Amino acid sequence: MIEPQYEVWRERAYEVVKLLVEVIGPRGSTTSREDEAAAYVQRELEKRDIPFDVQFFKSPKSAWQPFVFIFLPAALTILIAPLAIPYTGILAAIILLLLLWIGLWEINLKNSILLRVLPKGSSQNVIGRITPSGKPDKAIVLVAHLDSHRTPYFHQTRERQALLNMIVRFAAAGFF
């Protein structure tokens, strides 16, 4: 049996999720609906007299878009490499090494060239801080996304994740 105080929290959590899903709806990265979710969080913190800060920043509109610009040219380069034209193999190898370097910077969250040229939008973090009433033993940090970016096809099931793993390994082998 659920304790009465937990029942209240469970009901409140359900109300919040229902609002986010049914009223605000899908919240793509850097969209007005993400802004609505941020405004909702701010109103809820204000109601509870919880101090908060808002950090504004520019963010990529898609986490997957850079990889289209890496793997598509890589696939095309692999197709032109075996042509009988002189030096296409060397040119393909140079292009592939450049794309590999850009890809490694991208997956390691470095300031890659793609980050500079692909479309970005405005986003924000809402950071609330609750001061403990006594001397705390531990700090608790709760983190949540304001956006609800779609789950990519390959992350929807374990089988698809395994397939992605295999594709990435073959792609990496193709680079070499």
PDB file of C-alpha atoms in Angstrom:
ATOM      1  CA  MET A   1       0.000   0.000   0.000  1.00  0.00           C
ATOM      2  CA  ILE A   2       1.246   3.482  -0.883  1.00  0.00           C
ATOM      3  CA  GLU A   3       1.780   5.901   1.988  1.00  0.00           C
ATOM      4  CA  PRO A   4      -0.692   8.854   1.875  1.00  0.00           C
ATOM      5  CA  GLN A   5       2.033  11.514   1.351  1.00  0.00           C
ATOM      6  CA  TYR A   6       3.453   9.521  -1.568  1.00  0.00           C
ATOM      7  CA  GLU A   7      -0.005   9.273  -3.113  1.00  0.00           C
ATOM      8  CA  VAL A   8      -0.188  13.087  -3.155  1.00  0.00           C
ATOM      9  CA  TRP A   9       3.213  13.314  -4.857  1.00  0.00           C
ATOM     10  CA  ARG A  10       2.261  10.611  -7.335  1.00  0.00           C
ATOM     11  CA  GLU A  11      -0.935  12.456  -8.262  1.00  0.00           C
ATOM     12  CA  ARG A  12       0.945  15.757  -8.624  1.00  0.00           C
ATOM     13  CA  ALA A  13       3.602  14.128 -10.797  1.00  0.00           C
ATOM     14  CA  TYR A  14       0.863  12.686 -12.996  1.00  0.00           C
ATOM     15  CA  GLU A  15      -0.708  16.163 -13.374  1.00  0.00           C
ATOM     16  CA  VAL A  16       2.635  17.635 -14.429  1.00  0.00           C
ATOM     17  CA  VAL A  17       3.284  14.897 -16.986  1.00  0.00           C
ATOM     18  CA  LYS A  18      -0.263  15.219 -18.323  1.00  0.00           C
ATOM     19  CA  LEU A  19       0.187  18.986 -18.755  1.00  0.00           C
ATOM     20  CA  LEU A  20       3.513  18.541 -20.531  1.00  0.00           C
ATOM     21  CA  VAL A  21       2.152  15.841 -22.838  1.00  0.00           C
ATOM     22  CA  GLU A  22      -1.398  17.003 -23.532  1.00  0.00           C
ATOM     23  CA  VAL A  23      -1.280  20.791 -23.162  1.00  0.00           C
ATOM     24  CA  ILE A  24       2.247  21.814 -24.171  1.00  0.00           C
ATOM     25  CA  GLY A  25       2.811  18.714 -26.299  1.00  0.00           C
ATOM     26  CA  PRO A  26       5.966  17.594 -28.087  1.00  0.00           C
ATOM     27  CA  ARG A  27       8.845  19.932 -27.314  1.00  0.00           C
ATOM     28  CA  GLY A  28      11.491  19.806 -29.998  1.00  0.00           C
ATOM     29  CA  SER A  29      14.859  21.336 -29.228  1.00  0.00           C
ATOM     30  CA  THR A  30      14.930  25.143 -29.543  1.00  0.00           C
ATOM     31  CA  THR A  31      11.192  25.404 -30.303  1.00  0.00           C
ATOM     32  CA  SER A  32       8.493  27.636 -28.841  1.00  0.00           C
ATOM     33  CA  ARG A  33       7.083  24.603 -27.026  1.00  0.00           C
ATOM     34  CA  GLU A  34      10.407  24.111 -25.266  1.00  0.00           C
ATOM     35  CA  ASP A  35      10.086  27.778 -24.252  1.00  0.00           C
ATOM     36  CA  GLU A  36       6.577  27.034 -22.915  1.00  0.00           C
ATOM     37  CA  ALA A  37       7.958  24.203 -20.788  1.00  0.00           C
ATOM     38  CA  ALA A  38      10.646  26.543 -19.410  1.00  0.00           C
ATOM     39  CA  ALA A  39       8.003  29.165 -18.577  1.00  0.00           C
ATOM     40  CA  TYR A  40       5.921  26.498 -16.834  1.00  0.00           C
ATOM     41  CA  VAL A  41       8.895  25.416 -14.706  1.00  0.00           C
ATOM     42  CA  GLN A  42       9.594  29.056 -13.810  1.00  0.00           C
ATOM     43  CA  ARG A  43       5.953  29.630 -12.756  1.00  0.00           C
ATOM     44  CA  GLU A  44       6.014  26.500 -10.595  1.00  0.00           C
ATOM     45  CA  LEU A  45       9.251  27.583  -8.904  1.00  0.00           C
ATOM     46  CA  GLU A  46       7.859  31.090  -8.312  1.00  0.00           C
ATOM     47  CA  LYS A  47       4.682  29.633  -6.739  1.00  0.00           C
ATOM     48  CA  ARG A  48       6.871  27.800  -4.253  1.00  0.00           C
ATOM     49  CA  ASP A  49       9.204  30.761  -3.606  1.00  0.00           C
ATOM     50  CA  ILE A  50      12.148  28.782  -4.940  1.00  0.00           C
ATOM     51  CA  PRO A  51      14.849  31.069  -6.346  1.00  0.00           C
ATOM     52  CA  PHE A  52      15.939  30.249  -9.866  1.00  0.00           C
ATOM     53  CA  ASP A  53      18.171  31.423 -12.673  1.00  0.00           C
ATOM     54  CA  VAL A  54      17.628  31.134 -16.400  1.00  0.00           C
ATOM     55  CA  GLN A  55      20.610  30.528 -18.663  1.00  0.00           C
ATOM     56  CA  PHE A  56      20.046  31.381 -22.318  1.00  0.00           C
ATOM     57  CA  PHE A  57      22.222  29.831 -25.003  1.00  0.00           C
ATOM     58  CA  LYS A  58      22.305  28.802 -28.663  1.00  0.00           C
ATOM     59  CA  SER A  59      21.812  25.101 -29.260  1.00  0.00           C
ATOM     60  CA  PRO A  60      21.800  22.824 -32.303  1.00  0.00           C
ATOM     61  CA  LYS A  61      18.290  22.145 -33.545  1.00  0.00           C
ATOM     62  CA  SER A  62      19.111  18.447 -33.942  1.00  0.00           C
ATOM     63  CA  ALA A  63      21.665  16.183 -32.321  1.00  0.00           C
ATOM     64  CA  TRP A  64      21.634  13.883 -35.357  1.00  0.00           C
ATOM     65  CA  GLN A  65      22.015  16.400 -38.176  1.00  0.00           C
ATOM     66  CA  PRO A  66      25.833  16.573 -37.930  1.00  0.00           C
ATOM     67  CA  PHE A  67      26.100  12.854 -38.570  1.00  0.00           C
ATOM     68  CA  VAL A  68      24.151  13.162 -41.817  1.00  0.00           C
ATOM     69  CA  PHE A  69      26.799  15.651 -42.948  1.00  0.00           C
ATOM     70  CA  ILE A  70      29.546  13.216 -41.956  1.00  0.00           C
ATOM     71  CA  PHE A  71      28.257   9.835 -43.113  1.00  0.00           C
ATOM     72  CA  LEU A  72      26.599  10.894 -46.386  1.00  0.00           C
ATOM     73  CA  PRO A  73      29.796  12.383 -47.859  1.00  0.00           C
ATOM     74  CA  ALA A  74      31.720   9.413 -46.429  1.00  0.00           C
ATOM     75  CA  ALA A  75      29.449   6.977 -48.253  1.00  0.00           C
ATOM     76  CA  LEU A  76      29.794   8.952 -51.492  1.00  0.00           C
ATOM     77  CA  THR A  77      33.565   9.115 -51.082  1.00  0.00           C
ATOM     78  CA  ILE A  78      33.782   5.352 -50.644  1.00  0.00           C
ATOM     79  CA  LEU A  79      31.859   5.002 -53.912  1.00  0.00           C
ATOM     80  CA  ILE A  80      34.253   7.234 -55.881  1.00  0.00           C
ATOM     81  CA  ALA A  81      37.435   5.766 -54.388  1.00  0.00           C
ATOM     82  CA  PRO A  82      37.671   2.761 -56.736  1.00  0.00           C
ATOM     83  CA  LEU A  83      37.172   4.820 -59.933  1.00  0.00           C
ATOM     84  CA  ALA A  84      39.978   4.495 -62.438  1.00  0.00           C
ATOM     85  CA  ILE A  85      40.696   8.222 -62.416  1.00  0.00           C
ATOM     86  CA  PRO A  86      44.223   8.865 -61.097  1.00  0.00           C
ATOM     87  CA  TYR A  87      44.474   9.745 -57.440  1.00  0.00           C
ATOM     88  CA  THR A  88      40.783   9.221 -56.548  1.00  0.00           C
ATOM     89  CA  GLY A  89      41.848   6.698 -53.922  1.00  0.00           C
ATOM     90  CA  ILE A  90      44.218   9.190 -52.315  1.00  0.00           C
ATOM     91  CA  LEU A  91      41.619  11.986 -52.512  1.00  0.00           C
ATOM     92  CA  ALA A  92      38.983   9.671 -51.008  1.00  0.00           C
ATOM     93  CA  ALA A  93      41.357   8.725 -48.165  1.00  0.00           C
ATOM     94  CA  ILE A  94      42.057  12.392 -47.396  1.00  0.00           C
ATOM     95  CA  ILE A  95      38.344  13.240 -47.397  1.00  0.00           C
ATOM     96  CA  LEU A  96      37.543  10.232 -45.191  1.00  0.00           C
ATOM     97  CA  LEU A  97      40.263  11.147 -42.691  1.00  0.00           C
ATOM     98  CA  LEU A  98      38.904  14.709 -42.542  1.00  0.00           C
ATOM     99  CA  LEU A  99      35.350  13.408 -42.004  1.00  0.00           C
ATOM    100  CA  LEU A 100      36.600  10.980 -39.345  1.00  0.00           C
ATOM    101  CA  TRP A 101      38.340  13.843 -37.538  1.00  0.00           C
ATOM    102  CA  ILE A 102      35.187  16.011 -37.707  1.00  0.00           C
ATOM    103  CA  GLY A 103      33.090  13.058 -36.477  1.00  0.00           C
ATOM    104  CA  LEU A 104      35.397  12.402 -33.539  1.00  0.00           C
ATOM    105  CA  TRP A 105      35.232  16.070 -32.550  1.00  0.00           C
ATOM    106  CA  GLU A 106      31.436  15.926 -32.814  1.00  0.00           C
ATOM    107  CA  ILE A 107      30.935  12.808 -30.678  1.00  0.00           C
ATOM    108  CA  ASN A 108      33.350  14.146 -28.085  1.00  0.00           C
ATOM    109  CA  LEU A 109      31.358  17.419 -27.893  1.00  0.00           C
ATOM    110  CA  LYS A 110      34.264  19.506 -29.089  1.00  0.00           C
ATOM    111  CA  ASN A 111      33.733  22.767 -30.944  1.00  0.00           C
ATOM    112  CA  SER A 112      33.595  21.116 -34.370  1.00  0.00           C
ATOM    113  CA  ILE A 113      33.201  22.963 -37.642  1.00  0.00           C
ATOM    114  CA  LEU A 114      29.703  21.471 -37.970  1.00  0.00           C
ATOM    115  CA  LEU A 115      28.688  23.035 -34.670  1.00  0.00           C
ATOM    116  CA  ARG A 116      29.602  26.403 -36.148  1.00  0.00           C
ATOM    117  CA  VAL A 117      27.779  26.030 -39.483  1.00  0.00           C
ATOM    118  CA  LEU A 118      24.637  23.978 -38.804  1.00  0.00           C
ATOM    119  CA  PRO A 119      21.423  25.759 -37.778  1.00  0.00           C
ATOM    120  CA  LYS A 120      21.027  26.700 -34.144  1.00  0.00           C
ATOM    121  CA  GLY A 121      18.168  28.097 -32.126  1.00  0.00           C
ATOM    122  CA  SER A 122      17.626  29.738 -28.765  1.00  0.00           C
ATOM    123  CA  SER A 123      17.327  27.482 -25.746  1.00  0.00           C
ATOM    124  CA  GLN A 124      17.517  27.824 -21.994  1.00  0.00           C
ATOM    125  CA  ASN A 125      18.175  26.100 -18.720  1.00  0.00           C
ATOM    126  CA  VAL A 126      16.026  26.821 -15.679  1.00  0.00           C
ATOM    127  CA  ILE A 127      18.006  26.259 -12.502  1.00  0.00           C
ATOM    128  CA  GLY A 128      16.189  26.237  -9.177  1.00  0.00           C
ATOM    129  CA  ARG A 129      18.006  26.069  -5.851  1.00  0.00           C
ATOM    130  CA  ILE A 130      16.488  24.984  -2.565  1.00  0.00           C
ATOM    131  CA  THR A 131      18.527  25.966   0.469  1.00  0.00           C
ATOM    132  CA  PRO A 132      18.681  23.175   3.051  1.00  0.00           C
ATOM    133  CA  SER A 133      17.123  23.869   6.439  1.00  0.00           C
ATOM    134  CA  GLY A 134      20.093  22.358   8.289  1.00  0.00           C
ATOM    135  CA  LYS A 135      23.602  21.191   7.552  1.00  0.00           C
ATOM    136  CA  PRO A 136      23.239  18.751   4.650  1.00  0.00           C
ATOM    137  CA  ASP A 137      24.920  15.350   4.582  1.00  0.00           C
ATOM    138  CA  LYS A 138      24.709  15.201   0.797  1.00  0.00           C
ATOM    139  CA  ALA A 139      23.774  17.386  -2.127  1.00  0.00           C
ATOM    140  CA  ILE A 140      20.948  16.298  -4.386  1.00  0.00           C
ATOM    141  CA  VAL A 141      20.850  17.431  -7.991  1.00  0.00           C
ATOM    142  CA  LEU A 142      17.729  16.797 -10.052  1.00  0.00           C
ATOM    143  CA  VAL A 143      18.073  17.214 -13.783  1.00  0.00           C
ATOM    144  CA  ALA A 144      15.366  17.144 -16.448  1.00  0.00           C
ATOM    145  CA  HIS A 145      15.086  18.085 -20.084  1.00  0.00           C
ATOM    146  CA  LEU A 146      12.756  20.875 -21.105  1.00  0.00           C
ATOM    147  CA  ASP A 147      12.668  19.455 -24.618  1.00  0.00           C
ATOM    148  CA  SER A 148      11.306  16.063 -25.532  1.00  0.00           C
ATOM    149  CA  HIS A 149      13.389  15.458 -28.586  1.00  0.00           C
ATOM    150  CA  ARG A 150      12.191  12.431 -30.503  1.00  0.00           C
ATOM    151  CA  THR A 151      13.833   9.110 -29.787  1.00  0.00           C
ATOM    152  CA  PRO A 152      15.895   8.248 -32.834  1.00  0.00           C
ATOM    153  CA  TYR A 153      14.879   5.146 -34.749  1.00  0.00           C
ATOM    154  CA  PHE A 154      17.949   3.202 -33.659  1.00  0.00           C
ATOM    155  CA  HIS A 155      17.365   3.807 -29.944  1.00  0.00           C
ATOM    156  CA  GLN A 156      13.767   2.571 -29.834  1.00  0.00           C
ATOM    157  CA  THR A 157      14.572  -1.120 -29.230  1.00  0.00           C
ATOM    158  CA  ARG A 158      17.542  -3.214 -28.135  1.00  0.00           C
ATOM    159  CA  GLU A 159      17.625  -4.896 -31.543  1.00  0.00           C
ATOM    160  CA  ARG A 160      17.862  -1.566 -33.357  1.00  0.00           C
ATOM    161  CA  GLN A 161      20.555  -0.412 -30.935  1.00  0.00           C
ATOM    162  CA  ALA A 162      22.527  -3.563 -31.770  1.00  0.00           C
ATOM    163  CA  LEU A 163      22.034  -2.831 -35.479  1.00  0.00           C
ATOM    164  CA  LEU A 164      23.325   0.733 -34.987  1.00  0.00           C
ATOM    165  CA  ASN A 165      26.338  -0.683 -33.160  1.00  0.00           C
ATOM    166  CA  MET A 166      27.070  -2.941 -36.122  1.00  0.00           C
ATOM    167  CA  ILE A 167      26.584  -0.111 -38.658  1.00  0.00           C
ATOM    168  CA  VAL A 168      28.937   2.189 -36.725  1.00  0.00           C
ATOM    169  CA  ARG A 169      31.589  -0.538 -36.614  1.00  0.00           C
ATOM    170  CA  PHE A 170      31.295  -1.137 -40.371  1.00  0.00           C
ATOM    171  CA  ALA A 171      31.373   2.618 -41.011  1.00  0.00           C
ATOM    172  CA  ALA A 172      34.489   2.971 -38.874  1.00  0.00           C
ATOM    173  CA  ALA A 173      36.098   0.097 -40.761  1.00  0.00           C
ATOM    174  CA  GLY A 174      35.084   1.817 -44.000  1.00  0.00           C
ATOM    175  CA  PHE A 175      36.878   4.966 -42.911  1.00  0.00           C
ATOM    176  CA  PHE A 176      40.086   2.966 -42.594  1.00  0.00           C
TER     177      PHE A 176
END
